[in-house]
PDB file of C-alpha atoms and ligand atoms in Angstrom:
ATOM      1  CA  MET F   1     -37.100  31.983  55.513  1.00 50.00           C
ATOM      2  CA  SER F   2     -36.407  28.367  53.639  1.00 49.00           C
ATOM      3  CA  THR F   3     -32.260  26.500  53.979  1.00 59.00           C
ATOM      4  CA  SER F   4     -33.353  23.847  51.995  1.00 86.00           C
ATOM      5  CA  ARG F   5     -32.573  25.216  48.413  1.00 97.00           C
ATOM      6  CA  ALA F   6     -30.862  22.631  45.635  1.00 97.00           C
ATOM      7  CA  ALA F   7     -29.575  24.253  42.560  1.00 98.00           C
ATOM      8  CA  THR F   8     -30.620  21.412  40.448  1.00 98.00           C
ATOM      9  CA  PRO F   9     -28.563  21.330  36.947  1.00 98.00           C
ATOM     10  CA  ARG F  10     -30.113  22.795  33.532  1.00 98.00           C
ATOM     11  CA  LYS F  11     -29.362  22.623  29.741  1.00 98.00           C
ATOM     12  CA  LEU F  12     -29.187  26.070  27.715  1.00 98.00           C
ATOM     13  CA  LEU F  13     -28.267  27.139  25.031  1.00 98.00           C
ATOM     14  CA  MET F  14     -25.893  30.089  24.562  1.00 98.00           C
ATOM     15  CA  CYS F  15     -25.040  32.142  20.972  1.00 98.00           C
ATOM     16  CA  PRO F  16     -21.310  34.010  21.652  1.00 98.00           C
ATOM     17  CA  PRO F  17     -21.769  37.348  20.114  1.00 98.00           C
ATOM     18  CA  SER F  18     -19.099  37.628  17.769  1.00 98.00           C
ATOM     19  CA  HIS F  19     -21.337  39.125  15.760  1.00 97.00           C
ATOM     20  CA  PHE F  20     -23.150  42.057  18.589  1.00 97.00           C
ATOM     21  CA  ASP F  21     -23.177  45.511  17.135  1.00 96.00           C
ATOM     22  CA  VAL F  22     -26.198  47.589  18.230  1.00 97.00           C
ATOM     23  CA  THR F  23     -26.974  49.082  14.009  1.00 96.00           C
ATOM     24  CA  TYR F  24     -30.720  49.691  14.363  1.00 98.00           C
ATOM     25  CA  SER F  25     -32.851  51.098  17.852  1.00 98.00           C
ATOM     26  CA  ILE F  26     -35.741  48.305  17.929  1.00 98.00           C
ATOM     27  CA  ASN F  27     -35.804  48.788  22.182  1.00 97.00           C
ATOM     28  CA  PRO F  28     -34.512  52.306  23.607  1.00 97.00           C
ATOM     29  CA  TRP F  29     -31.738  50.319  25.231  1.00 97.00           C
ATOM     30  CA  MET F  30     -30.650  51.106  21.878  1.00 97.00           C
ATOM     31  CA  VAL F  31     -28.399  53.873  20.309  1.00 97.00           C
ATOM     32  CA  PRO F  32     -26.651  53.123  17.417  1.00 96.00           C
ATOM     33  CA  GLY F  33     -23.901  55.381  17.280  1.00 93.00           C
ATOM     34  CA  LYS F  34     -23.179  54.983  20.769  1.00 94.00           C
ATOM     35  CA  PRO F  35     -19.853  53.019  20.576  1.00 94.00           C
ATOM     36  CA  THR F  36     -19.662  49.101  21.375  1.00 95.00           C
ATOM     37  CA  ASP F  37     -17.056  46.914  22.200  1.00 97.00           C
ATOM     38  CA  ARG F  38     -17.363  43.612  20.362  1.00 97.00           C
ATOM     39  CA  ALA F  39     -14.494  42.491  22.601  1.00 97.00           C
ATOM     40  CA  LEU F  40     -15.904  43.251  25.868  1.00 98.00           C
ATOM     41  CA  ALA F  41     -19.335  41.233  24.850  1.00 98.00           C
ATOM     42  CA  LEU F  42     -17.179  38.500  24.016  1.00 98.00           C
ATOM     43  CA  LEU F  43     -14.827  38.459  27.143  1.00 98.00           C
ATOM     44  CA  GLN F  44     -18.972  38.800  29.092  1.00 98.00           C
ATOM     45  CA  TRP F  45     -20.258  36.202  27.673  1.00 98.00           C
ATOM     46  CA  GLU F  46     -17.620  33.997  27.967  1.00 98.00           C
ATOM     47  CA  GLN F  47     -17.283  34.660  31.725  1.00 98.00           C
ATOM     48  CA  LEU F  48     -21.103  33.999  32.013  1.00 98.00           C
ATOM     49  CA  ARG F  49     -20.643  30.706  29.906  1.00 98.00           C
ATOM     50  CA  ASP F  50     -17.963  29.465  32.222  1.00 98.00           C
ATOM     51  CA  LEU F  51     -20.122  30.321  35.523  1.00 98.00           C
ATOM     52  CA  PHE F  52     -23.087  28.446  34.478  1.00 98.00           C
ATOM     53  CA  ARG F  53     -20.263  25.616  33.514  1.00 98.00           C
ATOM     54  CA  THR F  54     -17.967  25.406  36.895  1.00 98.00           C
ATOM     55  CA  LEU F  55     -22.505  25.713  38.829  1.00 98.00           C
ATOM     56  CA  GLY F  56     -22.445  22.395  37.214  1.00 98.00           C
ATOM     57  CA  HIS F  57     -24.801  22.880  34.039  1.00 98.00           C
ATOM     58  CA  THR F  58     -24.786  22.063  30.290  1.00 98.00           C
ATOM     59  CA  VAL F  59     -23.811  24.382  27.669  1.00 98.00           C
ATOM     60  CA  GLU F  60     -24.197  24.220  24.431  1.00 98.00           C
ATOM     61  CA  THR F  61     -23.491  26.790  21.643  1.00 98.00           C
ATOM     62  CA  ILE F  62     -25.536  27.602  17.855  1.00 98.00           C
ATOM     63  CA  GLU F  63     -23.113  28.818  15.604  1.00 98.00           C
ATOM     64  CA  PRO F  64     -23.444  32.888  15.368  1.00 98.00           C
ATOM     65  CA  LEU F  65     -24.938  34.819  11.746  1.00 98.00           C
ATOM     66  CA  PRO F  66     -23.149  37.025  10.232  1.00 97.00           C
ATOM     67  CA  GLY F  67     -25.997  40.732  10.010  1.00 97.00           C
ATOM     68  CA  LEU F  68     -27.919  39.409  13.243  1.00 98.00           C
ATOM     69  CA  PRO F  69     -26.294  41.020  15.802  1.00 97.00           C
ATOM     70  CA  ASP F  70     -28.539  40.216  18.584  1.00 98.00           C
ATOM     71  CA  MET F  71     -28.781  36.645  18.404  1.00 98.00           C
ATOM     72  CA  VAL F  72     -26.339  36.264  21.027  1.00 98.00           C
ATOM     73  CA  PHE F  73     -30.182  36.550  22.986  1.00 98.00           C
ATOM     74  CA  ALA F  74     -30.887  33.032  23.091  1.00 98.00           C
ATOM     75  CA  ALA F  75     -33.680  33.041  25.680  1.00 98.00           C
ATOM     76  CA  ASN F  76     -35.590  34.652  22.128  1.00 98.00           C
ATOM     77  CA  GLY F  77     -34.732  31.448  19.826  1.00 98.00           C
ATOM     78  CA  ALA F  78     -37.348  29.465  21.029  1.00 98.00           C
ATOM     79  CA  THR F  79     -39.234  27.776  23.866  1.00 98.00           C
ATOM     80  CA  VAL F  80     -38.951  24.305  24.919  1.00 98.00           C
ATOM     81  CA  VAL F  81     -40.607  22.502  27.424  1.00 98.00           C
ATOM     82  CA  ASP F  82     -40.431  18.891  28.293  1.00 98.00           C
ATOM     83  CA  GLY F  83     -38.218  17.829  24.878  1.00 98.00           C
ATOM     84  CA  LYS F  84     -40.672  19.849  22.079  1.00 98.00           C
ATOM     85  CA  VAL F  85     -40.258  23.459  20.978  1.00 98.00           C
ATOM     86  CA  LEU F  86     -42.015  26.323  19.764  1.00 98.00           C
ATOM     87  CA  GLY F  87     -40.034  28.276  17.387  1.00 98.00           C
ATOM     88  CA  ALA F  88     -40.193  32.126  17.630  1.00 98.00           C
ATOM     89  CA  ARG F  89     -41.324  34.131  14.830  1.00 98.00           C
ATOM     90  CA  PHE F  90     -39.790  38.063  15.518  1.00 98.00           C
ATOM     91  CA  LEU F  91     -41.553  40.971  15.274  1.00 98.00           C
ATOM     92  CA  HIS F  92     -39.168  42.935  13.423  1.00 98.00           C
ATOM     93  CA  ALA F  93     -37.882  42.124  10.431  1.00 98.00           C
ATOM     94  CA  GLU F  94     -33.714  43.306  12.039  1.00 98.00           C
ATOM     95  CA  ARG F  95     -34.836  38.780  13.815  1.00 98.00           C
ATOM     96  CA  THR F  96     -36.997  37.288  11.288  1.00 98.00           C
ATOM     97  CA  ALA F  97     -33.723  35.438   9.967  1.00 98.00           C
ATOM     98  CA  GLU F  98     -32.851  34.097  14.303  1.00 98.00           C
ATOM     99  CA  GLY F  99     -36.046  32.219  14.148  1.00 98.00           C
ATOM    100  CA  PRO F 100     -34.815  29.700  11.322  1.00 98.00           C
ATOM    101  CA  ALA F 101     -31.808  29.882  12.091  1.00 98.00           C
ATOM    102  CA  TYR F 102     -32.674  28.352  15.733  1.00 98.00           C
ATOM    103  CA  LEU F 103     -35.352  26.078  14.412  1.00 98.00           C
ATOM    104  CA  GLN F 104     -32.039  24.172  12.729  1.00 98.00           C
ATOM    105  CA  TRP F 105     -30.286  24.689  15.346  1.00 98.00           C
ATOM    106  CA  PHE F 106     -32.899  22.072  17.017  1.00 98.00           C
ATOM    107  CA  GLU F 107     -34.094  19.917  13.503  1.00 97.00           C
ATOM    108  CA  GLN F 108     -29.935  19.198  14.252  1.00 98.00           C
ATOM    109  CA  HIS F 109     -30.144  18.241  17.080  1.00 98.00           C
ATOM    110  CA  GLY F 110     -32.713  15.181  17.668  1.00 97.00           C
ATOM    111  CA  TYR F 111     -35.465  16.756  19.199  1.00 98.00           C
ATOM    112  CA  ARG F 112     -38.593  15.701  17.779  1.00 96.00           C
ATOM    113  CA  GLU F 113     -41.329  17.217  18.376  1.00 98.00           C
ATOM    114  CA  VAL F 114     -40.572  21.262  15.952  1.00 98.00           C
ATOM    115  CA  LEU F 115     -43.392  23.342  15.908  1.00 98.00           C
ATOM    116  CA  TRP F 116     -42.981  26.689  13.709  1.00 98.00           C
ATOM    117  CA  PRO F 117     -45.678  29.306  14.506  1.00 98.00           C
ATOM    118  CA  GLU F 118     -48.052  30.575  12.948  1.00 98.00           C
ATOM    119  CA  HIS F 119     -48.448  33.854  15.777  1.00 98.00           C
ATOM    120  CA  ILE F 120     -45.196  36.062  16.575  1.00 98.00           C
ATOM    121  CA  ASN F 121     -43.505  35.151  19.814  1.00 98.00           C
ATOM    122  CA  GLU F 122     -39.370  36.433  20.930  1.00 98.00           C
ATOM    123  CA  GLY F 123     -38.858  32.247  22.383  1.00 98.00           C
ATOM    124  CA  GLU F 124     -37.934  32.769  26.542  1.00 98.00           C
ATOM    125  CA  GLY F 125     -37.926  36.293  25.764  1.00 98.00           C
ATOM    126  CA  ASP F 126     -41.654  36.759  26.589  1.00 98.00           C
ATOM    127  CA  TYR F 127     -42.388  32.635  27.877  1.00 98.00           C
ATOM    128  CA  LEU F 128     -41.621  31.724  31.093  1.00 98.00           C
ATOM    129  CA  THR F 129     -42.109  28.062  33.382  1.00 98.00           C
ATOM    130  CA  VAL F 130     -42.436  28.126  36.749  1.00 98.00           C
ATOM    131  CA  GLY F 131     -42.767  25.068  37.414  1.00 98.00           C
ATOM    132  CA  ARG F 132     -45.901  23.376  35.187  1.00 98.00           C
ATOM    133  CA  ARG F 133     -47.620  26.472  34.052  1.00 98.00           C
ATOM    134  CA  ILE F 134     -45.586  29.290  31.493  1.00 98.00           C
ATOM    135  CA  LEU F 135     -46.536  32.975  32.226  1.00 99.00           C
ATOM    136  CA  ALA F 136     -46.589  34.669  29.028  1.00 99.00           C
ATOM    137  CA  GLY F 137     -45.911  38.639  28.230  1.00 98.00           C
ATOM    138  CA  THR F 138     -47.242  40.670  25.548  1.00 98.00           C
ATOM    139  CA  GLY F 139     -47.974  43.973  24.990  1.00 98.00           C
ATOM    140  CA  PHE F 140     -44.664  44.785  22.127  1.00 98.00           C
ATOM    141  CA  ARG F 141     -43.449  41.895  20.600  1.00 98.00           C
ATOM    142  CA  THR F 142     -45.855  38.388  21.156  1.00 98.00           C
ATOM    143  CA  ASP F 143     -49.025  38.538  20.320  1.00 98.00           C
ATOM    144  CA  PRO F 144     -51.355  37.573  22.677  1.00 98.00           C
ATOM    145  CA  ARG F 145     -52.852  35.126  19.760  1.00 98.00           C
ATOM    146  CA  SER F 146     -49.516  33.084  20.072  1.00 98.00           C
ATOM    147  CA  HIS F 147     -50.436  32.350  23.883  1.00 98.00           C
ATOM    148  CA  ALA F 148     -53.028  30.289  23.224  1.00 98.00           C
ATOM    149  CA  GLU F 149     -50.635  28.652  20.261  1.00 98.00           C
ATOM    150  CA  ALA F 150     -48.704  27.620  23.200  1.00 98.00           C
ATOM    151  CA  GLN F 151     -50.529  26.164  25.600  1.00 98.00           C
ATOM    152  CA  GLU F 152     -52.273  24.478  22.736  1.00 98.00           C
ATOM    153  CA  PHE F 153     -48.570  22.812  21.511  1.00 98.00           C
ATOM    154  CA  PHE F 154     -47.323  22.600  25.576  1.00 98.00           C
ATOM    155  CA  GLY F 155     -50.615  21.308  26.920  1.00 98.00           C
ATOM    156  CA  LEU F 156     -49.900  23.360  30.431  1.00 98.00           C
ATOM    157  CA  PRO F 157     -51.380  25.950  31.080  1.00 98.00           C
ATOM    158  CA  VAL F 158     -51.091  29.359  29.777  1.00 98.00           C
ATOM    159  CA  THR F 159     -51.171  32.642  31.523  1.00 98.00           C
ATOM    160  CA  SER F 160     -51.097  35.740  29.745  1.00 98.00           C
ATOM    161  CA  LEU F 161     -49.591  39.178  31.357  1.00 99.00           C
ATOM    162  CA  THR F 162     -49.404  42.124  28.916  1.00 98.00           C
ATOM    163  CA  LEU F 163     -46.292  44.585  29.273  1.00 98.00           C
ATOM    164  CA  VAL F 164     -46.597  48.802  29.397  1.00 98.00           C
ATOM    165  CA  ASN F 165     -43.712  50.159  29.702  1.00 98.00           C
ATOM    166  CA  PRO F 166     -41.082  49.778  26.190  1.00 98.00           C
ATOM    167  CA  ARG F 167     -37.950  49.487  28.588  1.00 97.00           C
ATOM    168  CA  HIS F 168     -39.570  46.060  29.807  1.00 98.00           C
ATOM    169  CA  TYR F 169     -40.342  45.341  26.362  1.00 98.00           C
ATOM    170  CA  HIS F 170     -40.197  41.633  27.089  1.00 98.00           C
ATOM    171  CA  LEU F 171     -41.314  39.761  29.679  1.00 98.00           C
ATOM    172  CA  ASP F 172     -37.973  38.695  30.855  1.00 98.00           C
ATOM    173  CA  THR F 173     -37.173  42.004  31.587  1.00 98.00           C
ATOM    174  CA  ALA F 174     -39.509  42.469  33.954  1.00 98.00           C
ATOM    175  CA  LEU F 175     -40.123  38.870  35.896  1.00 98.00           C
ATOM    176  CA  ALA F 176     -37.836  36.138  36.646  1.00 98.00           C
ATOM    177  CA  VAL F 177     -38.433  32.882  37.963  1.00 98.00           C
ATOM    178  CA  LEU F 178     -36.817  31.308  40.867  1.00 98.00           C
ATOM    179  CA  SER F 179     -38.415  28.254  41.844  1.00 98.00           C
ATOM    180  CA  ASP F 180     -40.866  26.263  40.556  1.00 97.00           C
ATOM    181  CA  THR F 181     -43.367  27.955  42.839  1.00 98.00           C
ATOM    182  CA  GLU F 182     -41.624  31.231  42.698  1.00 98.00           C
ATOM    183  CA  ILE F 183     -41.266  34.541  40.559  1.00 98.00           C
ATOM    184  CA  MET F 184     -39.675  38.111  41.215  1.00 98.00           C
ATOM    185  CA  TYR F 185     -40.742  40.837  39.222  1.00 98.00           C
ATOM    186  CA  TYR F 186     -41.241  45.154  38.764  1.00 98.00           C
ATOM    187  CA  PRO F 187     -45.010  45.838  39.122  1.00 98.00           C
ATOM    188  CA  ALA F 188     -45.034  49.080  37.501  1.00 98.00           C
ATOM    189  CA  ALA F 189     -43.915  47.062  34.228  1.00 98.00           C
ATOM    190  CA  PHE F 190     -47.861  45.306  33.620  1.00 99.00           C
ATOM    191  CA  THR F 191     -51.189  46.952  33.910  1.00 98.00           C
ATOM    192  CA  PRO F 192     -53.673  47.244  36.747  1.00 98.00           C
ATOM    193  CA  GLY F 193     -54.808  43.307  35.679  1.00 98.00           C
ATOM    194  CA  SER F 194     -52.190  41.784  34.970  1.00 99.00           C
ATOM    195  CA  GLN F 195     -50.477  42.938  38.649  1.00 98.00           C
ATOM    196  CA  ALA F 196     -53.845  41.728  40.459  1.00 98.00           C
ATOM    197  CA  VAL F 197     -52.640  38.371  38.814  1.00 98.00           C
ATOM    198  CA  LEU F 198     -49.553  38.079  39.715  1.00 98.00           C
ATOM    199  CA  ARG F 199     -50.686  38.896  43.656  1.00 98.00           C
ATOM    200  CA  GLU F 200     -53.377  36.351  43.353  1.00 98.00           C
ATOM    201  CA  MET F 201     -50.681  33.699  41.543  1.00 98.00           C
ATOM    202  CA  PHE F 202     -47.893  34.737  43.402  1.00 98.00           C
ATOM    203  CA  PRO F 203     -48.743  37.081  46.793  1.00 98.00           C
ATOM    204  CA  ASP F 204     -45.013  36.324  48.644  1.00 97.00           C
ATOM    205  CA  ALA F 205     -43.210  37.345  44.738  1.00 98.00           C
ATOM    206  CA  ILE F 206     -40.375  39.664  45.709  1.00 98.00           C
ATOM    207  CA  HIS F 207     -41.005  43.125  43.694  1.00 98.00           C
ATOM    208  CA  ALA F 208     -38.205  44.787  42.262  1.00 98.00           C
ATOM    209  CA  SER F 209     -38.159  48.604  43.149  1.00 98.00           C
ATOM    210  CA  ASP F 210     -37.860  51.097  39.841  1.00 98.00           C
ATOM    211  CA  GLU F 211     -33.718  51.282  40.713  1.00 97.00           C
ATOM    212  CA  GLU F 212     -33.788  48.083  40.960  1.00 97.00           C
ATOM    213  CA  ALA F 213     -35.675  47.285  37.430  1.00 98.00           C
ATOM    214  CA  ALA F 214     -34.564  50.286  35.993  1.00 97.00           C
ATOM    215  CA  LEU F 215     -30.575  48.375  36.157  1.00 97.00           C
ATOM    216  CA  PHE F 216     -32.135  45.489  34.437  1.00 97.00           C
ATOM    217  CA  GLY F 217     -31.938  43.369  38.114  1.00 98.00           C
ATOM    218  CA  LEU F 218     -35.148  40.899  37.113  1.00 98.00           C
ATOM    219  CA  ASN F 219     -32.982  39.672  33.392  1.00 98.00           C
ATOM    220  CA  ALA F 220     -31.818  36.959  36.087  1.00 98.00           C
ATOM    221  CA  PHE F 221     -31.166  33.082  36.195  1.00 98.00           C
ATOM    222  CA  SER F 222     -32.580  30.485  38.618  1.00 98.00           C
ATOM    223  CA  ASP F 223     -31.023  27.198  39.175  1.00 98.00           C
ATOM    224  CA  GLY F 224     -32.851  26.951  41.885  1.00 98.00           C
ATOM    225  CA  LEU F 225     -30.291  27.905  44.264  1.00 98.00           C
ATOM    226  CA  ASN F 226     -27.832  30.496  42.291  1.00 98.00           C
ATOM    227  CA  VAL F 227     -29.784  33.627  40.730  1.00 98.00           C
ATOM    228  CA  LEU F 228     -27.267  34.737  38.130  1.00 98.00           C
ATOM    229  CA  LEU F 229     -28.463  38.183  37.833  1.00 98.00           C
ATOM    230  CA  PRO F 230     -26.963  41.608  36.573  1.00 98.00           C
ATOM    231  CA  GLN F 231     -23.547  42.355  39.214  1.00 97.00           C
ATOM    232  CA  ALA F 232     -25.216  46.364  39.622  1.00 97.00           C
ATOM    233  CA  ALA F 233     -28.875  45.193  41.170  1.00 98.00           C
ATOM    234  CA  GLN F 234     -27.034  45.409  45.016  1.00 98.00           C
ATOM    235  CA  GLY F 235     -30.876  45.822  46.424  1.00 97.00           C
ATOM    236  CA  LEU F 236     -31.952  42.206  44.578  1.00 98.00           C
ATOM    237  CA  GLN F 237     -29.188  40.213  45.609  1.00 98.00           C
ATOM    238  CA  GLU F 238     -29.800  41.288  49.079  1.00 98.00           C
ATOM    239  CA  GLN F 239     -33.531  40.405  49.090  1.00 98.00           C
ATOM    240  CA  LEU F 240     -32.767  37.031  47.308  1.00 98.00           C
ATOM    241  CA  ARG F 241     -29.961  36.316  50.326  1.00 98.00           C
ATOM    242  CA  ALA F 242     -32.852  37.273  52.397  1.00 98.00           C
ATOM    243  CA  ARG F 243     -34.694  34.355  51.025  1.00 98.00           C
ATOM    244  CA  GLY F 244     -31.953  31.551  51.433  1.00 98.00           C
ATOM    245  CA  PHE F 245     -30.565  32.080  46.801  1.00 98.00           C
ATOM    246  CA  ASN F 246     -27.301  32.671  46.384  1.00 98.00           C
ATOM    247  CA  PRO F 247     -27.385  34.851  44.376  1.00 98.00           C
ATOM    248  CA  ILE F 248     -23.605  35.976  42.089  1.00 98.00           C
ATOM    249  CA  GLY F 249     -23.763  39.312  40.427  1.00 98.00           C
ATOM    250  CA  VAL F 250     -22.567  38.997  36.303  1.00 98.00           C
ATOM    251  CA  ASP F 251     -21.125  41.814  34.340  1.00 97.00           C
ATOM    252  CA  LEU F 252     -22.428  42.333  31.060  1.00 97.00           C
ATOM    253  CA  THR F 253     -22.599  45.955  30.205  1.00 96.00           C
ATOM    254  CA  GLU F 254     -21.518  45.517  26.636  1.00 97.00           C
ATOM    255  CA  LEU F 255     -24.590  43.158  26.286  1.00 97.00           C
ATOM    256  CA  LEU F 256     -27.083  45.545  28.011  1.00 97.00           C
ATOM    257  CA  LYS F 257     -26.085  48.147  25.559  1.00 98.00           C
ATOM    258  CA  ALA F 258     -28.861  46.159  23.011  1.00 98.00           C
ATOM    259  CA  GLY F 259     -30.909  45.437  26.241  1.00 97.00           C
ATOM    260  CA  GLY F 260     -30.384  42.710  27.748  1.00 97.00           C
ATOM    261  CA  SER F 261     -28.130  40.234  30.319  1.00 97.00           C
ATOM    262  CA  VAL F 262     -28.081  37.159  31.541  1.00 98.00           C
ATOM    263  CA  LYS F 263     -32.029  35.556  31.333  1.00 98.00           C
ATOM    264  CA  CYS F 264     -31.525  37.119  27.624  1.00 98.00           C
ATOM    265  CA  CYS F 265     -28.429  35.473  26.549  1.00 98.00           C
ATOM    266  CA  THR F 266     -29.790  31.636  28.162  1.00 98.00           C
ATOM    267  CA  LEU F 267     -32.506  29.612  26.588  1.00 98.00           C
ATOM    268  CA  GLU F 268     -33.148  26.074  28.442  1.00 98.00           C
ATOM    269  CA  LEU F 269     -33.558  23.009  27.527  1.00 98.00           C
ATOM    270  CA  ARG F 270     -36.243  21.277  29.368  1.00 98.00           C
ATOM    271  CA  ASP F 271     -36.543  17.621  28.518  1.00 93.00           C
TER     272      ASP F 271
HETATM  273  N1  LIG N 301     -31.233  43.653  20.941  1.00 67.55           N
HETATM  274  C1  LIG N 301     -32.862  42.838  21.473  1.00 67.55           C
HETATM  275  C2  LIG N 301     -34.053  43.281  20.669  1.00 67.55           C
HETATM  276  O1  LIG N 301     -34.754  43.906  21.107  1.00 67.55           O
HETATM  277  C3  LIG N 301     -32.481  42.162  22.690  1.00 67.55           C
HETATM  278  C4  LIG N 301     -33.476  40.680  22.782  1.00 67.55           C
HETATM  279  C5  LIG N 301     -33.236  40.586  24.391  1.00 67.55           C
HETATM  280  N2  LIG N 301     -33.960  39.570  24.994  1.00 67.55           N
HETATM  281  C6  LIG N 301     -34.471  39.269  25.853  1.00 67.55           C
HETATM  282  N3  LIG N 301     -34.570  37.875  26.158  1.00 67.55           N
HETATM  283  N4  LIG N 301     -34.959  40.035  26.330  1.00 67.55           N
HETATM  284  O2  LIG N 301     -34.989  42.729  20.653  1.00 67.55           O
END
């Protein structure tokens, strides 16, 4: 297996969970009424942010807004490729105000090519860039018509993948990009046709077991060498190590109560 992996420094956008809570349920992980510990959520989030910085990445932050408990999941705020920003348009009313809030951040930070989308799309939750291609999820949140909108806007090939398991409601809960050519994913989260497409495109991909997928192990961030993923997903960590990656377990158990982990908290700013 490859031993010459190298990390490339990334620019990331994150949002502190200052208003985090589980007050509504829009995915099966969210159980309103089950106690959450905001101080612990903040501590765990800060550890992730500091880890990114220690690894040499640049972390920008956006001001969290009251009344938007899911705003911590910055991955959903937009999709940024080649400096172009495709704004997010959320499916659920509880999150709609996040779209304009994130878009405003980009407008205030010098991004010139910004598109307010016509169709529902939940940012990098459903759009994952692999090299010069974009994998696009649908089935629960992002409208399949958004995929054509994204392809036209970015001028990059967009491959549609359909999700079927409500516990993996966003693409980034079922598939993680490891390098410009490699991914890991949970086949059972996809329709048979989408599984076949993934096998065709990535015959050597790492497959996650039911158990590892249920631990949210695919909600991972890779810089090409270091792969940050939920601490509990030990089996995936072993598979990653065997392929020459450096897996780093991260504890984000509080945010998991809202159905999010490492990748959900992280929006990559690709210039
Ligand atoms: N509670 C949020 C929702 O259901 C979690 C979003 C997680 N983000 C992600 N990129 N998967 O919308």
